[in-house]
Short mmCIF file of C-alpha atoms and ligand atoms in Angstrom, two decimals:
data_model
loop_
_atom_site.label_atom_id
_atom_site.label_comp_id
_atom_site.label_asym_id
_atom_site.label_seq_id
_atom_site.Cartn_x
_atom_site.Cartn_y
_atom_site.Cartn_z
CA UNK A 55 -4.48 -43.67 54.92
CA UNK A 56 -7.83 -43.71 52.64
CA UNK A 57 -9.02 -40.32 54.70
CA UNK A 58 -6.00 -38.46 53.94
CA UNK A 59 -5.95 -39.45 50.54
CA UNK A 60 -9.54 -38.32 50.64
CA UNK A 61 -8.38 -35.07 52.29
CA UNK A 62 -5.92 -34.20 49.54
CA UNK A 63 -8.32 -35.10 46.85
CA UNK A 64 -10.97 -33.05 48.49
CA UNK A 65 -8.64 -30.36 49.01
CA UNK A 66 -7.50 -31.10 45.55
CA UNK A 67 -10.74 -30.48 44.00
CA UNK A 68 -11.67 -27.43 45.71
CA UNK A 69 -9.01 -25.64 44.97
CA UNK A 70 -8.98 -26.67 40.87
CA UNK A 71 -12.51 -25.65 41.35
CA UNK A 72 -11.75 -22.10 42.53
CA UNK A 73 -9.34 -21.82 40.14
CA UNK A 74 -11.49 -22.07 37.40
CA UNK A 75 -13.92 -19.84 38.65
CA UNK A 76 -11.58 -17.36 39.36
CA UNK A 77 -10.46 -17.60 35.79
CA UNK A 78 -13.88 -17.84 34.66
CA UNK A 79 -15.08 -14.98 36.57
CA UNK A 80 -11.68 -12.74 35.39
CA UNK A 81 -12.63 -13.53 31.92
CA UNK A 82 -16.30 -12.70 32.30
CA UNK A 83 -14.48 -8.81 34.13
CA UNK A 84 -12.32 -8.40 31.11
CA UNK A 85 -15.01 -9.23 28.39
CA UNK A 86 -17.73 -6.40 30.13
CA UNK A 87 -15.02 -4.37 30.91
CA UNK A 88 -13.06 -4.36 27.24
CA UNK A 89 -13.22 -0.88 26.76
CA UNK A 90 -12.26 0.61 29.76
CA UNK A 91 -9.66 -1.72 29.79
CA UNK A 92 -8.76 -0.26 26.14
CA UNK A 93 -9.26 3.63 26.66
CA UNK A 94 -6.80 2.87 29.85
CA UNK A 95 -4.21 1.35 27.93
CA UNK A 96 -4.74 4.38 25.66
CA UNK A 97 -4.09 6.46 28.15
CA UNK A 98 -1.35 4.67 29.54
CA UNK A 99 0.05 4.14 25.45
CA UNK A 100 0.23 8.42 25.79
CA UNK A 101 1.66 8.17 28.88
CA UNK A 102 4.88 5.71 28.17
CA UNK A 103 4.86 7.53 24.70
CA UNK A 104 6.27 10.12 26.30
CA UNK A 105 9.51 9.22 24.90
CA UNK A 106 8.23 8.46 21.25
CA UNK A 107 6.70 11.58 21.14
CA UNK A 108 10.43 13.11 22.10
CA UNK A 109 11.40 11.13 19.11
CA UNK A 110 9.28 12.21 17.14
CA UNK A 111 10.34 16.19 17.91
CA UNK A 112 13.70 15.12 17.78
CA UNK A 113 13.55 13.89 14.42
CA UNK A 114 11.77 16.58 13.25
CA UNK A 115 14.17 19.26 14.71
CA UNK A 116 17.05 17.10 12.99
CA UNK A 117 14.92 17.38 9.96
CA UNK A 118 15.45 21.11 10.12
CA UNK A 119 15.17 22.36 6.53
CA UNK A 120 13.53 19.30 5.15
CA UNK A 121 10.98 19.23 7.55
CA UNK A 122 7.75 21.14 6.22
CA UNK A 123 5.74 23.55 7.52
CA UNK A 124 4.22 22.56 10.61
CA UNK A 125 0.71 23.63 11.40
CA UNK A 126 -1.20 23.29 15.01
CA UNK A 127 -4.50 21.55 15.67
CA UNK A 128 -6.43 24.31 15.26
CA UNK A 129 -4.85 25.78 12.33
CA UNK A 130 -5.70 21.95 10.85
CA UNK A 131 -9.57 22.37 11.63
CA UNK A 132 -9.89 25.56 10.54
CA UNK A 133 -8.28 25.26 6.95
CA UNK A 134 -10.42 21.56 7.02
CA UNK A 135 -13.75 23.70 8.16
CA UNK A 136 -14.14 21.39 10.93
CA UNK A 137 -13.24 17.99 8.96
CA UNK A 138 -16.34 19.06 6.49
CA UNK A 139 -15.47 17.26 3.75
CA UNK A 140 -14.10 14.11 3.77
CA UNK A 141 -12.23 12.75 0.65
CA UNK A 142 -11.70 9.13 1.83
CA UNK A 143 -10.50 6.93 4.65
CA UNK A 144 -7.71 4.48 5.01
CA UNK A 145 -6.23 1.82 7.01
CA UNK A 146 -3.72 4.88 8.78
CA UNK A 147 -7.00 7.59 9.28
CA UNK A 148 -9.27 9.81 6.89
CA UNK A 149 -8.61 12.65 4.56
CA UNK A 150 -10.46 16.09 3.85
CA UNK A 151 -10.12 18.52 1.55
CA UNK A 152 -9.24 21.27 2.85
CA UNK A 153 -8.15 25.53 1.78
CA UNK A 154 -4.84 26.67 2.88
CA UNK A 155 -4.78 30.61 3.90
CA UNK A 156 -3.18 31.53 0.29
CA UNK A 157 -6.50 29.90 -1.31
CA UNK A 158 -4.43 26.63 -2.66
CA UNK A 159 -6.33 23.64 -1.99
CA UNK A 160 -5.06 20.35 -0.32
CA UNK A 161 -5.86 17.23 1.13
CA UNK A 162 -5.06 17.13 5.05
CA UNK A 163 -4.70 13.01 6.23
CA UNK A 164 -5.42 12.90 9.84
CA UNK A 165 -4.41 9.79 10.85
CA UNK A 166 -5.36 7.31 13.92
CA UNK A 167 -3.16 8.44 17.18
CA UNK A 168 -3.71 4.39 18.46
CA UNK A 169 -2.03 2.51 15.27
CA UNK A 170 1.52 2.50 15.63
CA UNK A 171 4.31 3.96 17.23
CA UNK A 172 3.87 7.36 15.03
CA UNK A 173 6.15 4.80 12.58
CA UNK A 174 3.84 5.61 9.82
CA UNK A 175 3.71 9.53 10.64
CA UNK A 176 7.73 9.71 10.77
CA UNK A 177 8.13 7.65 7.36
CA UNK A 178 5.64 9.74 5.79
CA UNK A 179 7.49 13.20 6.81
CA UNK A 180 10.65 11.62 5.98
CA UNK A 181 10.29 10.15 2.80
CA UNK A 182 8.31 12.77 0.74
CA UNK A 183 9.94 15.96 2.45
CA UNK A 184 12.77 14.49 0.96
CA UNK A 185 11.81 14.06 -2.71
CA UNK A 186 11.07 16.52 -5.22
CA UNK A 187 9.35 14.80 -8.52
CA UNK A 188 6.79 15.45 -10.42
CA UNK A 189 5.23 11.92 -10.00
CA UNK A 190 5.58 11.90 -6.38
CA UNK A 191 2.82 13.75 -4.03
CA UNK A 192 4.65 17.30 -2.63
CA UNK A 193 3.92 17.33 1.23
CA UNK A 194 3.06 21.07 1.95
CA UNK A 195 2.43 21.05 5.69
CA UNK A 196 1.97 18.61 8.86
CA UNK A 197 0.28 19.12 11.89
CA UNK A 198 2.04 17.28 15.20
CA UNK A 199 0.47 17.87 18.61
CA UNK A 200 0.27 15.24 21.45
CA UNK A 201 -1.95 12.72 19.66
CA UNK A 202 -3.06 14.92 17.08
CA UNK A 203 -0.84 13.89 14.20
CA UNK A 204 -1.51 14.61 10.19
CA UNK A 205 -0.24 15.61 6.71
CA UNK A 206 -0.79 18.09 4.52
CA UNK A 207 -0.62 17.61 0.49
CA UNK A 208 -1.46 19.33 -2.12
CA UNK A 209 -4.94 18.52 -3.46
CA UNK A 210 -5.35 16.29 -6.24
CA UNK A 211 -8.75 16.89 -8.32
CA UNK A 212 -8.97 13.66 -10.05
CA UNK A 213 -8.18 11.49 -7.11
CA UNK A 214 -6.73 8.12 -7.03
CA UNK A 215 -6.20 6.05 -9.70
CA UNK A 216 -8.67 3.25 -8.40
CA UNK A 217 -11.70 5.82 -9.29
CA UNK A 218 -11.19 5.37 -13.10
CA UNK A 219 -9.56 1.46 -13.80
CA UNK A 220 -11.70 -1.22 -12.86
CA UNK A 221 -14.96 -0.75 -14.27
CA UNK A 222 -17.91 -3.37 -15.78
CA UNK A 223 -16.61 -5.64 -18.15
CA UNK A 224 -19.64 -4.74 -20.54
CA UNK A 225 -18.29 -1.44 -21.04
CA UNK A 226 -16.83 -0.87 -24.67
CA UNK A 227 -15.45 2.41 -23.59
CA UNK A 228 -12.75 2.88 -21.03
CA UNK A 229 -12.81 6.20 -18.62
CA UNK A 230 -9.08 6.61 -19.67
CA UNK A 231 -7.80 6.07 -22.99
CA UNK A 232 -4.91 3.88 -23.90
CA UNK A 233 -2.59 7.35 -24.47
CA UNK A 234 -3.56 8.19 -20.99
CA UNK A 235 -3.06 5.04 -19.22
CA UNK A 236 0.30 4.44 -21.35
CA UNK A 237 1.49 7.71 -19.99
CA UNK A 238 -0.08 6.84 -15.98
CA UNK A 239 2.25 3.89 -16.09
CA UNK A 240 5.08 5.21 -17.65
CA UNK A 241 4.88 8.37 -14.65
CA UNK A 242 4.71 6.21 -11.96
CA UNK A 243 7.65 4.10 -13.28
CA UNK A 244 9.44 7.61 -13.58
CA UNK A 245 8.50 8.22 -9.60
CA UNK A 246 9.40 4.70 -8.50
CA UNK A 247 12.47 4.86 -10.49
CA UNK A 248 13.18 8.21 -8.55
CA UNK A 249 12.72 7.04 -5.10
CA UNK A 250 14.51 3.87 -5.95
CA UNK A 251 17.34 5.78 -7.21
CA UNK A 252 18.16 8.06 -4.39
CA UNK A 253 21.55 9.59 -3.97
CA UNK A 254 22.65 8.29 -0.43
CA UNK A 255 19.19 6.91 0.71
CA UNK A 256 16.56 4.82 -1.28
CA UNK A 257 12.94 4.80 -0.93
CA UNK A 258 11.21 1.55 -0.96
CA UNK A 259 7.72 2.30 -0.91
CA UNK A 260 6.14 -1.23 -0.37
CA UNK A 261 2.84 -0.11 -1.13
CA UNK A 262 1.82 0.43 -4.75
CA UNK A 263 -1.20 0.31 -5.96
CA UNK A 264 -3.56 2.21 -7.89
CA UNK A 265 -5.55 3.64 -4.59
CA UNK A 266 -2.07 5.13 -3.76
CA UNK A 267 -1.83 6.76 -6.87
CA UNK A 268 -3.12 10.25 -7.43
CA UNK A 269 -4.02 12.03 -10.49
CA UNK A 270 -3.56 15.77 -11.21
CA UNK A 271 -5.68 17.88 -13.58
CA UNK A 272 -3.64 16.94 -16.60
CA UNK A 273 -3.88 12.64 -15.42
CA UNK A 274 -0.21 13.15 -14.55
CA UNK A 275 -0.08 10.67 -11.72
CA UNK A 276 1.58 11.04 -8.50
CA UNK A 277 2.57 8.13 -5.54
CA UNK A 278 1.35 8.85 -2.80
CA UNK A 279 0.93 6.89 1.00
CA UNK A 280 4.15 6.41 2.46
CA UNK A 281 3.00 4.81 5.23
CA UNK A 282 5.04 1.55 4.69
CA UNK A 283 7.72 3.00 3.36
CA UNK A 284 11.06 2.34 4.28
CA UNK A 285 14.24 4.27 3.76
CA UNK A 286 17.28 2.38 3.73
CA UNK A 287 21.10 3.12 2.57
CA UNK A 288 22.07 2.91 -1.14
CA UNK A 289 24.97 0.30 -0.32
CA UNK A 290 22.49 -2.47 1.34
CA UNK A 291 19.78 -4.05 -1.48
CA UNK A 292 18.40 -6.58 0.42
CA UNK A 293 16.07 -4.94 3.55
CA UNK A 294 15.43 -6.96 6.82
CA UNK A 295 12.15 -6.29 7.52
CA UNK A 296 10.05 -7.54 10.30
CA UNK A 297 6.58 -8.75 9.00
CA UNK A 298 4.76 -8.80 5.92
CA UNK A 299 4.02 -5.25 4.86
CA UNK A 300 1.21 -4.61 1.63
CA UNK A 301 -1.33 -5.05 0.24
CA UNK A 302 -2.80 -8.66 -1.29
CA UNK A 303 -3.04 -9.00 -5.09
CA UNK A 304 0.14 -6.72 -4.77
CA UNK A 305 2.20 -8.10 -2.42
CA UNK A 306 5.89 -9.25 -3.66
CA UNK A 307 6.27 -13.13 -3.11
CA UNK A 308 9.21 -12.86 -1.30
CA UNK A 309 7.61 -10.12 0.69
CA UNK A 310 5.34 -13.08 2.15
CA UNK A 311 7.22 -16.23 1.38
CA UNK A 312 10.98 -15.63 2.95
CA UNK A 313 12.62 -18.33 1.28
CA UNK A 314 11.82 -16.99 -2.53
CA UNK A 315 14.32 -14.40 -2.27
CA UNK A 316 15.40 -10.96 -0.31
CA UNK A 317 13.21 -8.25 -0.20
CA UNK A 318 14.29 -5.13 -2.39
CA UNK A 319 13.45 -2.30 -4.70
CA UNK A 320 12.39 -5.37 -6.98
CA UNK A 321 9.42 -6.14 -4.56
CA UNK A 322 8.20 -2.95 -5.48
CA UNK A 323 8.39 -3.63 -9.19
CA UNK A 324 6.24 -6.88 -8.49
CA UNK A 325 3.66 -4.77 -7.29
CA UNK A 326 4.11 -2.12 -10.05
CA UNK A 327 3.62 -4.93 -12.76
CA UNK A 328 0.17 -6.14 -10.89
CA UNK A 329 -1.30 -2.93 -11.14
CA UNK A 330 -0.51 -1.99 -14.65
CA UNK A 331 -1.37 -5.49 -15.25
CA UNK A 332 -4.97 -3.87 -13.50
CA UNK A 333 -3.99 -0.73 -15.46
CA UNK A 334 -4.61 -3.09 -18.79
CA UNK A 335 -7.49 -5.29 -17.83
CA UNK A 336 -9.47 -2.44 -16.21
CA UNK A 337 -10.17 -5.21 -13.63
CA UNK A 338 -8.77 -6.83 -10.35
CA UNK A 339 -6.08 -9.39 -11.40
CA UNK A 340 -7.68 -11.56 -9.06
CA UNK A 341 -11.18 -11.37 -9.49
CA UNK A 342 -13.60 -11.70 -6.92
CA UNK A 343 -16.34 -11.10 -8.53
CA UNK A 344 -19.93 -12.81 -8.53
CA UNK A 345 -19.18 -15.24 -10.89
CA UNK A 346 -17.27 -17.74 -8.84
CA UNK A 347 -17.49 -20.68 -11.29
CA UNK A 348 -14.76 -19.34 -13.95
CA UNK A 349 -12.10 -17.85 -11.65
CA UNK A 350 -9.30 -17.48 -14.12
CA UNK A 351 -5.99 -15.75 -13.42
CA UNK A 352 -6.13 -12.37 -15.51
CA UNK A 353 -1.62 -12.80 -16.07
CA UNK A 354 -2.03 -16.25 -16.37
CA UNK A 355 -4.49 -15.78 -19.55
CA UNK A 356 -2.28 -13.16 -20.56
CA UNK A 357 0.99 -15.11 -20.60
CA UNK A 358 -0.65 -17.57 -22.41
CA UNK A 359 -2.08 -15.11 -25.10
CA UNK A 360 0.95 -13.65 -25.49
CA UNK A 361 2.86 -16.63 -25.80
CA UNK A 362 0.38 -18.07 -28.88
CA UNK A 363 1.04 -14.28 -30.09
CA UNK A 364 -3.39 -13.80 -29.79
CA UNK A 365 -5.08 -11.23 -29.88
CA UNK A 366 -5.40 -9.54 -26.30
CA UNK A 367 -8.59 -8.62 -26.63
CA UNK A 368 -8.40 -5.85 -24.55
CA UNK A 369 -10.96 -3.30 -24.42
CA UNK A 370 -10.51 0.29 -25.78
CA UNK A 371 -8.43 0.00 -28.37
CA UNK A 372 -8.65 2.63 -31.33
CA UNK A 373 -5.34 1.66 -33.89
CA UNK A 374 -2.31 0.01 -34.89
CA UNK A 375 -0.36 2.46 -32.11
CA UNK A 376 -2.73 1.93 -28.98
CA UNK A 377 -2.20 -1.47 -30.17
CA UNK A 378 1.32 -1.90 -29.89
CA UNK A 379 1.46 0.33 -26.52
CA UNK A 380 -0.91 -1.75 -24.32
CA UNK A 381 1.27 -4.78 -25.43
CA UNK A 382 4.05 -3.45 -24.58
CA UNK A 383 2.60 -2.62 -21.04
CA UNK A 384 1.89 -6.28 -20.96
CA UNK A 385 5.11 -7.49 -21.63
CA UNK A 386 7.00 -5.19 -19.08
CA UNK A 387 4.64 -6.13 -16.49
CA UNK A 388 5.03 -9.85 -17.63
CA UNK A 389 8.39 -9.24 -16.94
CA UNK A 390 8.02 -7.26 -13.32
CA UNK A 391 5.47 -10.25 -11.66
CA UNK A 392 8.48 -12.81 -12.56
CA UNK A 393 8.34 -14.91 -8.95
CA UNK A 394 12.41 -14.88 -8.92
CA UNK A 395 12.90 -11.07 -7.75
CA UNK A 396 16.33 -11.09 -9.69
CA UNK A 397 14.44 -11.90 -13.02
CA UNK A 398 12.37 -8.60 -12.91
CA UNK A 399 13.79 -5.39 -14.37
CA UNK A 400 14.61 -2.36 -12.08
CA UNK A 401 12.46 0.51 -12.66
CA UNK A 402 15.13 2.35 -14.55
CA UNK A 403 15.11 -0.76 -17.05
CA UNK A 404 11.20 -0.33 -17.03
CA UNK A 405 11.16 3.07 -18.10
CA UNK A 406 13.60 2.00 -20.78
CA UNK A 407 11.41 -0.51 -22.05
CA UNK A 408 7.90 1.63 -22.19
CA UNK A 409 9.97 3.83 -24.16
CA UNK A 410 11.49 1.89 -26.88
CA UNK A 411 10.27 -0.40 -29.25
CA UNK A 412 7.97 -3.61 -28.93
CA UNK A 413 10.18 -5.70 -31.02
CA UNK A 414 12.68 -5.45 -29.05
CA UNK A 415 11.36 -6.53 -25.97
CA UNK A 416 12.03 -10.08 -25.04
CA UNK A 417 9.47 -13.06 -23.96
CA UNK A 418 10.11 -13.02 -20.14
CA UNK A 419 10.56 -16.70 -18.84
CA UNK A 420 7.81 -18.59 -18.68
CA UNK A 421 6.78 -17.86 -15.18
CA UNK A 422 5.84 -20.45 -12.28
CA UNK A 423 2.77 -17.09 -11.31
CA UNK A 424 2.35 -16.65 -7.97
CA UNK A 425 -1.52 -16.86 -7.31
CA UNK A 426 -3.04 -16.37 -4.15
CA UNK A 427 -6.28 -18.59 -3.51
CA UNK A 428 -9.35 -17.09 -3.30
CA UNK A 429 -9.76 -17.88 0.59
CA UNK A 430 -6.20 -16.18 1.06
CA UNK A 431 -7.60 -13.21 -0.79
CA UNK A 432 -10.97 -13.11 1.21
CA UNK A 433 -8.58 -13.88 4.26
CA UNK A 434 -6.76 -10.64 4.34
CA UNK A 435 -4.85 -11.76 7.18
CA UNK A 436 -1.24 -11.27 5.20
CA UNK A 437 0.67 -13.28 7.85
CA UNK A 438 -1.36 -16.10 7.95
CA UNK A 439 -0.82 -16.63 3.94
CA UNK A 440 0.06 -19.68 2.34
CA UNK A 441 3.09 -20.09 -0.09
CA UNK A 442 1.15 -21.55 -2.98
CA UNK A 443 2.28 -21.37 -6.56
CA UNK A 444 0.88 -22.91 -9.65
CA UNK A 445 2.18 -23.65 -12.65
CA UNK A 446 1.30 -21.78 -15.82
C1 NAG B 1613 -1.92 28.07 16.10
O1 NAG B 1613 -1.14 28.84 15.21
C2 NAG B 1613 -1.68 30.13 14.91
C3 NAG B 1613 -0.84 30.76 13.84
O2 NAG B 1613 0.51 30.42 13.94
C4 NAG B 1613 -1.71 30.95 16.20
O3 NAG B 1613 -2.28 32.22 15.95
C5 NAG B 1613 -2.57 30.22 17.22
O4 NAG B 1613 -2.55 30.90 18.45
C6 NAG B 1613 -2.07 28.81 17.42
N1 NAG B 1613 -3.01 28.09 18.25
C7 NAG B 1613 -2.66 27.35 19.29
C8 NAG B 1613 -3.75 26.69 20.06
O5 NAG B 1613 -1.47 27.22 19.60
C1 NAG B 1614 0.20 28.52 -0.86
O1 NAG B 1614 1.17 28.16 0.09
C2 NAG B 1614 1.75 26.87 -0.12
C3 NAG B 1614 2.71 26.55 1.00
O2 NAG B 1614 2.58 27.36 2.09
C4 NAG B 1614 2.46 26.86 -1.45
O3 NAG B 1614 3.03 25.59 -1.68
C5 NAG B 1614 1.47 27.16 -2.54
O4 NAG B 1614 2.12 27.22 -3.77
C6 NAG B 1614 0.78 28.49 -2.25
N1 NAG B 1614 -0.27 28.70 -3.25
C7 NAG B 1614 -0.42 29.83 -3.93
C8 NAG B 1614 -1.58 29.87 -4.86
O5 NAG B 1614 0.33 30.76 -3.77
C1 NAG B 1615 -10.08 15.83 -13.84
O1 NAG B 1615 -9.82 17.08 -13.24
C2 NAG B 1615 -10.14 18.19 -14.04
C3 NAG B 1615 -9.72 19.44 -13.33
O2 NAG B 1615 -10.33 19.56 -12.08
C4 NAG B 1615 -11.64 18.18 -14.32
O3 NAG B 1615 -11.97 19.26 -15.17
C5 NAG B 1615 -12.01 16.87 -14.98
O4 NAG B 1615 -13.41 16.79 -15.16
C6 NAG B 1615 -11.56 15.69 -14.16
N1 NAG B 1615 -11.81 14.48 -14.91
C7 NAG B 1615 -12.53 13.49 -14.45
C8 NAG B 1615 -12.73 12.35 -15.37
O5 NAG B 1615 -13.00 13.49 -13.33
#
């Protein structure tokens, strides 16, 4: 009786024993062998996405007329000079400037073959082929071949909005004066009021913020990445959508938090009030600067300025007229970063206000501001956020 028991436990033992070395030593495989492992599934991602790239050309041949031109790999390096001279890189690839044959210039996004299902390619083709607005970036060309995927826009010489906004807080002068950044805001609000608009099909663009906007010669500002973008029918207004899409510090609350409300055309507003809100302070809303001591909440100190009717003490300001504008910026954005998505205006309604009178804008509610923590803002990690919201 004791042996067999013995027997089993010895058995027992040796065989939990090889187990975990076997796991062990798989583990060990997998961790020197990471990258093979990777480039295979690469390859084998190509392989399967056999059908997605079918998709892909199906899509586009339904596109017919919409569809832009469409450029081949090599036509891509040659008008990029080889990928000489790169403008910038993002989370979807890198862009170059590049010449087109009839001597225009244009920026040429190449972006990763790996990320995605070529979701981000098709939303980009379909959403801007189909608009035509002067504050929304015109899609000249695209280039799709195997894995070789990018976009072709006309170049913008001042680049994105980002370059000229936040800047030291020393700094009596701003880069752009309050007429310009008056009329930035109120041409993106004309774009997003566009898109939003649509005739059959709306445009939510779910990412703006000022490194998505682009600025012309004149400053006349264009939106730009539709990467996130979704297209959806006029009739439905709230979207399902299947995790958290953005960017933090302009992410919609509901966007994140489910239970605050549907997600809409009014989470883009949210995000179009935090970066005018930027727009205003010529700084990050949520600052993460070096001085870690006085973190204050750049709308909460505005609310609360506002609301005492204080001076804003923003920077730049020449007269009466600049004045009155960048309060009335503040107030419409006031109104678009209300936490209950049915409290903030729709674009049209923004546009509206930035073009009529201060007076007769109203105090929005005082807000319960949504106000990501600083570790949720170092975090990044959008779908691990908290739902946090503090009082004013
Ligand atoms: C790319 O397109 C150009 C012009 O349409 C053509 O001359 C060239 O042969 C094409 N290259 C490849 C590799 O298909
Ligand atoms: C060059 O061609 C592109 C499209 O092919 C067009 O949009 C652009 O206006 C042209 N530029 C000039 C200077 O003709
Ligand atoms: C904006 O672009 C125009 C035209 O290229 C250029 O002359 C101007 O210097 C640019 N402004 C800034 C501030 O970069």
């Amino acid at each position: 009786m004791f042996n067999l028991y013995s027997l089993i436990m010895h058995d027992f033992t040796l065989l939990s024993t090889g187990a975990v070395l076997c796991t062990v030593g798989l583990l060990v495989l997998l961790f020197f062998f990471r990258e093979k492992i990777l480039r295979y599934k690469c390859l084998r991602f190509w392989e399967s996405n056999a059908e997605d790239h079918q998709n892909i050309e199906a899509f586009l041949k339904n596109y017919g007329s919409y569809a832009p031109k469409r450029y081949n790999y090599s036509e891509v390096k040659r008008m990029t000079s080889c990928f000489k001279n790169k403008l910038g890189q993002g989370g979807y690839g890198s862009v170059y400037k590049g010449t087109l044959q009839n001597g225009s210039h244009v920026a040429v996004k190449v972006l990763n073959g790996l990320k995605g299902n070529g979701e981000e390619f098709i939303n980009e083709v379909a959403s801007i082929s189909r608009t035509s607005h002067v504050n929304v970036v015109s899609l000249e060309g695209f280039c799709f071949e195997g894995c070789k995927r990018a976009l072709i826009y006309k170049f913008m010489p001042n680049g994105s909005l980002e370059k000229f906004i936040y800047e030291e807080r020393s700094d009596s002068v701003r880069q752009l004066g309050w007429p310009i950044l008056y009329k930035v805001a109120l041409g993106i609000a004309r774009g997003l009021e566009y898109l939003h608009r649509g005739c059959t099909t709306r445009i939510l663009h779910f990412d703006i913020k000022p490194h998505n906007i682009l600025l012309d010669e004149d400053f006349c500002p264009k939106i730009s990445d539709f990467g996130l973008a979704k297209l959806c029918m006029k009739k439905e207004s709230i979207v399902s959508m299947l995790g958290a899409r953005g960017t933090i510090g302009y992410i919609a609350p509901e966007i994140v938090c489910r239970n605050l409300g549907g997600v809409s055309h009014k989470s883009d507003v949210y995000s179009y009030g935090m970066m005018v809100l930027e727009m205003v302070g010529g700084r990050k809303n949520v600052d993460v600067g070096v001085d870690r001591t006085s973190e204050i909440y750049f709308p909460h100190w505005l609310y609360q300025r506002i609301e005492l009717d204080e001076e804003l003490q923003l920077i730049g300001i020449m007269n009466e007229e600049e004045k009155e504008c960048a309060r009335k910026m503040v107030m419409v954005s006031l109104w678009c970063i209300q936490t209950d998505p049915s409290n903030r205006p729709s674009m049209s309604k923004v546009v509206e206000m930035l073009e009529g009178k201060l007076d007769s804008l109203q105090m929005p509610p005082k807000p319960y501001l949504y106000s990501p923590s600083r570790s949720e803002v170092d975090s990044l990690e959008v779908g691990s956020y908290q739902c946090s919201r503090s009082n004013v």
